[in-house]
Amino acid sequence: LAVLLVWSPWERGVPLPSLVAPSAVVVREASGTRRTLEDGSVVELNRGAELRVSFSAGVRRVELTRGEAHFTVVRDPARPFIVAAGGREVRAVGTAFSVRREGAAVEVLVTEGSVGVAEAGGGAKSLLPDAGEHAVPVLVAGQRLRIEGASQANPARAVRVESVDAAELKQRLAWRIPRFEFDGVALADAAARLNLVNRSQIRLEGPNLGRMRISGPFSPDDPRTFARLAAASLGLVVDEPRENEIVLRAK
């Protein structure tokens, strides 16, 4: 599957980047890792994802060899951005989408803008059911396209398009949210880490609470959930005596 992003000439976005010689690099990263490519586009990698990036003066090419990645692409009508994965082609006129590769199956989820889908190799034959022979159908934000891999029992690739509601979209892309991974961290240190990035502040009330140890992944922008989970695992009580203050104390 190749993802080709195309914008109208009047959608300038940022200034065109300088011409560069072809280059290639393989990237393997943990979940939620963000990388800014040389043109300013941002790619976020799910755990185990592998990309091969090869930019030239005329094309920005990324091959997703395995796993899942989310792309937010800088507009450049003169230099198309292509994501290859599994032998099909998707032409996008939007700016943000994810691509997931599971063996021979490929899934595209549009998070912003719209995506046109066609056969690979520049043809215009639709991949979507009930579309015309030469139509180039469009997936809009909140829609998902899944192409199942062919097999000996089913030589044709099954194509499915469905809408994704806001709750499912959030859950589906939850891996993009950075997380604090605490492994036996003192509660005082963990609370301090969250207090650095949130308006709501966690306060420990009582002797020796700060020495308690806590483990697990936590969202850095959700101190209330952290406090509730800490209280449940350590036998504490959560209280919010005033706005933007969260108190953890012994029972």
Tab-separated table of C-alpha atoms in Angstrom:
chain	number	residue	atom	x	y	z
A	1	LEU	CA	0.000	0.000	0.000
A	2	ALA	CA	1.391	3.375	-0.910
A	3	VAL	CA	0.099	6.610	0.523
A	4	LEU	CA	0.609	9.572	-1.789
A	5	LEU	CA	-0.243	12.960	-0.349
A	6	VAL	CA	-1.275	15.595	-2.902
A	7	TRP	CA	-2.228	19.228	-2.250
A	8	SER	CA	-3.508	21.958	-4.546
A	9	PRO	CA	-0.847	24.509	-5.615
A	10	TRP	CA	-2.463	27.286	-3.580
A	11	GLU	CA	-2.115	25.315	-0.343
A	12	ARG	CA	1.421	26.435	0.302
A	13	GLY	CA	1.799	25.495	3.975
A	14	VAL	CA	5.426	26.028	4.917
A	15	PRO	CA	8.189	27.160	2.531
A	16	LEU	CA	9.539	24.476	0.230
A	17	PRO	CA	12.544	22.677	1.710
A	18	SER	CA	15.961	22.784	0.113
A	19	LEU	CA	16.725	20.093	-2.439
A	20	VAL	CA	18.540	17.178	-0.865
A	21	ALA	CA	20.389	14.159	-2.123
A	22	PRO	CA	18.670	10.771	-1.744
A	23	SER	CA	19.135	9.270	1.691
A	24	ALA	CA	17.887	6.198	3.548
A	25	VAL	CA	17.664	5.262	7.198
A	26	VAL	CA	15.912	2.505	9.165
A	27	VAL	CA	14.105	3.536	12.352
A	28	ARG	CA	12.964	1.171	15.126
A	29	GLU	CA	11.432	2.749	18.194
A	30	ALA	CA	9.137	2.162	21.149
A	31	SER	CA	5.471	3.160	21.261
A	32	GLY	CA	4.655	6.833	20.948
A	33	THR	CA	8.070	7.883	19.646
A	34	ARG	CA	7.984	11.045	17.521
A	35	ARG	CA	10.432	11.822	14.752
A	36	THR	CA	10.595	14.979	12.651
A	37	LEU	CA	11.701	14.223	9.108
A	38	GLU	CA	13.987	16.557	7.177
A	39	ASP	CA	11.031	18.274	5.441
A	40	GLY	CA	9.326	19.056	8.768
A	41	SER	CA	6.766	16.255	8.549
A	42	VAL	CA	6.201	14.330	11.781
A	43	VAL	CA	5.979	10.556	12.089
A	44	GLU	CA	4.894	8.802	15.290
A	45	LEU	CA	5.882	5.146	15.638
A	46	ASN	CA	4.007	2.469	17.519
A	47	ARG	CA	6.062	-0.138	19.343
A	48	GLY	CA	7.854	-2.442	16.896
A	49	ALA	CA	7.243	-0.269	13.839
A	50	GLU	CA	9.973	-0.066	11.228
A	51	LEU	CA	10.347	2.609	8.567
A	52	ARG	CA	12.727	3.109	5.697
A	53	VAL	CA	12.971	6.778	4.757
A	54	SER	CA	14.352	7.789	1.373
A	55	PHE	CA	14.025	11.450	0.371
A	56	SER	CA	15.207	12.874	-2.947
A	57	ALA	CA	14.867	16.184	-4.775
A	58	GLY	CA	11.616	15.090	-6.409
A	59	VAL	CA	9.869	12.801	-3.953
A	60	ARG	CA	9.544	12.131	-0.224
A	61	ARG	CA	9.278	8.368	0.173
A	62	VAL	CA	8.691	6.323	3.312
A	63	GLU	CA	8.323	2.542	3.332
A	64	LEU	CA	6.479	1.009	6.270
A	65	THR	CA	8.030	-2.436	6.431
A	66	ARG	CA	6.147	-3.494	9.553
A	67	GLY	CA	4.006	-2.174	12.388
A	68	GLU	CA	2.095	1.077	12.613
A	69	ALA	CA	2.897	4.751	12.159
A	70	HIS	CA	0.962	8.015	12.177
A	71	PHE	CA	1.968	10.754	9.734
A	72	THR	CA	1.388	14.503	9.878
A	73	VAL	CA	2.773	15.772	6.607
A	74	VAL	CA	4.023	19.213	5.594
A	75	ARG	CA	2.403	20.443	2.383
A	76	ASP	CA	4.632	20.536	-0.680
A	77	PRO	CA	2.748	20.170	-3.998
A	78	ALA	CA	6.010	19.940	-5.951
A	79	ARG	CA	7.385	17.051	-3.888
A	80	PRO	CA	4.879	14.255	-3.160
A	81	PHE	CA	5.010	12.310	0.104
A	82	ILE	CA	4.622	8.553	-0.475
A	83	VAL	CA	4.161	5.857	2.164
A	84	ALA	CA	4.551	2.348	0.752
A	85	ALA	CA	3.157	-0.703	2.531
A	86	GLY	CA	1.990	-3.905	0.944
A	87	GLY	CA	1.471	-3.121	-2.738
A	88	ARG	CA	-1.567	-0.802	-2.868
A	89	GLU	CA	-1.819	2.951	-3.350
A	90	VAL	CA	-3.743	5.561	-1.387
A	91	ARG	CA	-3.779	9.177	-2.559
A	92	ALA	CA	-4.359	11.592	0.298
A	93	VAL	CA	-5.442	15.210	0.070
A	94	GLY	CA	-5.350	15.685	3.818
A	95	THR	CA	-2.606	16.080	6.347
A	96	ALA	CA	-2.867	13.356	8.989
A	97	PHE	CA	-3.429	9.600	8.858
A	98	SER	CA	-2.105	6.343	10.251
A	99	VAL	CA	-1.017	3.230	8.386
A	100	ARG	CA	-0.811	-0.196	10.019
A	101	ARG	CA	0.683	-3.274	8.418
A	102	GLU	CA	-0.085	-6.752	9.761
A	103	GLY	CA	1.562	-9.256	7.462
A	104	ALA	CA	-0.209	-8.893	4.108
A	105	ALA	CA	-3.087	-6.860	5.587
A	106	VAL	CA	-2.976	-3.064	5.560
A	107	GLU	CA	-5.164	-0.546	7.391
A	108	VAL	CA	-5.435	3.198	6.807
A	109	LEU	CA	-7.145	5.427	9.380
A	110	VAL	CA	-7.749	9.073	8.473
A	111	THR	CA	-7.514	11.501	11.392
A	112	GLU	CA	-7.523	14.777	9.463
A	113	GLY	CA	-8.506	15.750	5.920
A	114	SER	CA	-9.344	13.164	3.263
A	115	VAL	CA	-7.734	10.224	1.466
A	116	GLY	CA	-8.399	8.942	-2.073
A	117	VAL	CA	-7.937	5.218	-2.714
A	118	ALA	CA	-6.955	3.629	-6.027
A	119	GLU	CA	-5.043	0.691	-7.461
A	120	ALA	CA	-1.261	0.857	-7.226
A	121	GLY	CA	0.848	1.818	-10.217
A	122	GLY	CA	-0.960	5.032	-11.013
A	123	GLY	CA	-4.247	3.424	-12.036
A	124	ALA	CA	-7.577	4.934	-11.073
A	125	LYS	CA	-9.606	1.748	-10.610
A	126	SER	CA	-11.337	1.974	-7.268
A	127	LEU	CA	-10.504	-0.316	-4.372
A	128	LEU	CA	-13.782	0.490	-2.676
A	129	PRO	CA	-16.980	-1.471	-3.282
A	130	ASP	CA	-19.807	0.185	-5.235
A	131	ALA	CA	-17.508	2.814	-6.731
A	132	GLY	CA	-17.210	3.377	-10.449
A	133	GLU	CA	-14.515	1.737	-12.551
A	134	HIS	CA	-12.516	4.969	-12.775
A	135	ALA	CA	-13.747	6.756	-9.680
A	136	VAL	CA	-11.236	7.799	-7.061
A	137	PRO	CA	-13.276	7.512	-3.836
A	138	VAL	CA	-12.432	9.565	-0.807
A	139	LEU	CA	-12.117	8.536	2.816
A	140	VAL	CA	-12.668	11.430	5.195
A	141	ALA	CA	-11.499	12.004	8.744
A	142	GLY	CA	-13.052	9.399	11.015
A	143	GLN	CA	-13.082	6.637	8.400
A	144	ARG	CA	-10.987	3.486	8.228
A	145	LEU	CA	-10.025	1.351	5.224
A	146	ARG	CA	-8.804	-2.197	5.759
A	147	ILE	CA	-7.435	-4.417	2.996
A	148	GLU	CA	-7.097	-8.045	4.015
A	149	GLY	CA	-4.203	-10.023	2.593
A	150	ALA	CA	-4.889	-12.541	-0.155
A	151	SER	CA	-4.569	-16.253	0.604
A	152	GLN	CA	-4.746	-19.541	-1.309
A	153	ALA	CA	-8.307	-20.035	-0.073
A	154	ASN	CA	-9.259	-16.448	-0.932
A	155	PRO	CA	-7.043	-15.095	-3.714
A	156	ALA	CA	-8.951	-11.791	-3.851
A	157	ARG	CA	-8.207	-9.125	-1.291
A	158	ALA	CA	-11.195	-8.210	0.852
A	159	VAL	CA	-11.697	-4.455	1.194
A	160	ARG	CA	-13.699	-2.957	4.052
A	161	VAL	CA	-14.514	0.684	4.797
A	162	GLU	CA	-16.152	1.757	8.041
A	163	SER	CA	-16.712	4.834	10.155
A	164	VAL	CA	-14.892	5.219	13.461
A	165	ASP	CA	-16.541	7.265	16.223
A	166	ALA	CA	-14.611	9.641	18.459
A	167	ALA	CA	-14.347	7.173	21.356
A	168	GLU	CA	-12.999	4.362	19.182
A	169	LEU	CA	-10.647	6.746	17.381
A	170	LYS	CA	-9.201	7.863	20.707
A	171	GLN	CA	-8.779	4.269	21.862
A	172	ARG	CA	-7.367	3.157	18.511
A	173	LEU	CA	-4.629	5.804	18.606
A	174	ALA	CA	-4.019	5.814	22.357
A	175	TRP	CA	-0.498	4.534	21.682
A	176	ARG	CA	0.396	8.031	20.376
A	177	ILE	CA	0.048	9.536	23.852
A	178	PRO	CA	3.411	9.648	25.674
A	179	ARG	CA	3.428	7.791	28.989
A	180	PHE	CA	5.483	7.822	32.135
A	181	GLU	CA	6.778	4.310	32.843
A	182	PHE	CA	7.365	4.036	36.596
A	183	ASP	CA	9.133	0.954	37.927
A	184	GLY	CA	9.332	1.024	41.711
A	185	VAL	CA	9.561	4.823	41.763
A	186	ALA	CA	9.071	6.656	45.055
A	187	LEU	CA	5.570	8.157	45.192
A	188	ALA	CA	7.031	11.603	45.947
A	189	ASP	CA	9.185	11.458	42.801
A	190	ALA	CA	6.315	10.226	40.631
A	191	ALA	CA	4.012	12.977	41.897
A	192	ALA	CA	6.710	15.566	41.267
A	193	ARG	CA	7.045	14.409	37.652
A	194	LEU	CA	3.318	14.892	37.053
A	195	ASN	CA	3.267	18.226	38.873
A	196	LEU	CA	5.841	19.594	36.437
A	197	VAL	CA	3.470	19.244	33.461
A	198	ASN	CA	0.000	19.824	34.958
A	199	ARG	CA	-1.974	22.679	36.467
A	200	SER	CA	-3.614	20.289	38.927
A	201	GLN	CA	-1.008	19.551	41.600
A	202	ILE	CA	-0.685	16.353	43.618
A	203	ARG	CA	0.111	16.828	47.310
A	204	LEU	CA	1.086	14.024	49.695
A	205	GLU	CA	-0.296	14.399	53.201
A	206	GLY	CA	1.146	12.308	56.006
A	207	PRO	CA	4.490	10.834	57.095
A	208	ASN	CA	6.361	8.367	54.895
A	209	LEU	CA	3.871	8.519	52.001
A	210	GLY	CA	6.557	9.822	49.691
A	211	ARG	CA	8.688	6.715	50.278
A	212	MET	CA	6.024	4.333	49.003
A	213	ARG	CA	6.857	2.748	45.663
A	214	ILE	CA	4.674	2.727	42.562
A	215	SER	CA	4.980	0.972	39.208
A	216	GLY	CA	3.157	1.057	35.892
A	217	PRO	CA	2.474	3.232	32.835
A	218	PHE	CA	0.666	6.533	33.460
A	219	SER	CA	-0.541	9.305	31.193
A	220	PRO	CA	1.415	12.483	32.033
A	221	ASP	CA	-1.610	14.736	31.453
A	222	ASP	CA	-4.059	12.900	33.744
A	223	PRO	CA	-3.019	13.443	37.401
A	224	ARG	CA	-6.474	12.487	38.724
A	225	THR	CA	-6.308	9.006	37.231
A	226	PHE	CA	-2.755	8.626	38.536
A	227	ALA	CA	-3.944	9.585	42.032
A	228	ARG	CA	-6.862	7.154	41.912
A	229	LEU	CA	-4.646	4.282	40.771
A	230	ALA	CA	-1.983	5.123	43.351
A	231	ALA	CA	-4.605	5.215	46.087
A	232	ALA	CA	-6.068	1.863	45.031
A	233	SER	CA	-2.698	0.113	44.880
A	234	LEU	CA	-1.156	1.662	47.999
A	235	GLY	CA	-4.216	1.786	50.260
A	236	LEU	CA	-4.543	5.576	50.299
A	237	VAL	CA	-7.388	8.073	50.059
A	238	VAL	CA	-7.816	10.706	47.351
A	239	ASP	CA	-9.296	14.115	48.143
A	240	GLU	CA	-9.697	17.326	46.124
A	241	PRO	CA	-10.174	20.086	48.706
A	242	ARG	CA	-9.983	22.875	46.134
A	243	GLU	CA	-9.600	23.464	42.424
A	244	ASN	CA	-6.344	22.160	40.904
A	245	GLU	CA	-5.330	20.408	44.127
A	246	ILE	CA	-5.276	16.624	44.530
A	247	VAL	CA	-4.372	15.221	47.957
A	248	LEU	CA	-3.194	11.701	48.657
A	249	ARG	CA	-3.271	10.687	52.312
A	250	ALA	CA	-3.306	7.603	54.482
A	251	LYS	CA	-6.633	6.081	55.449
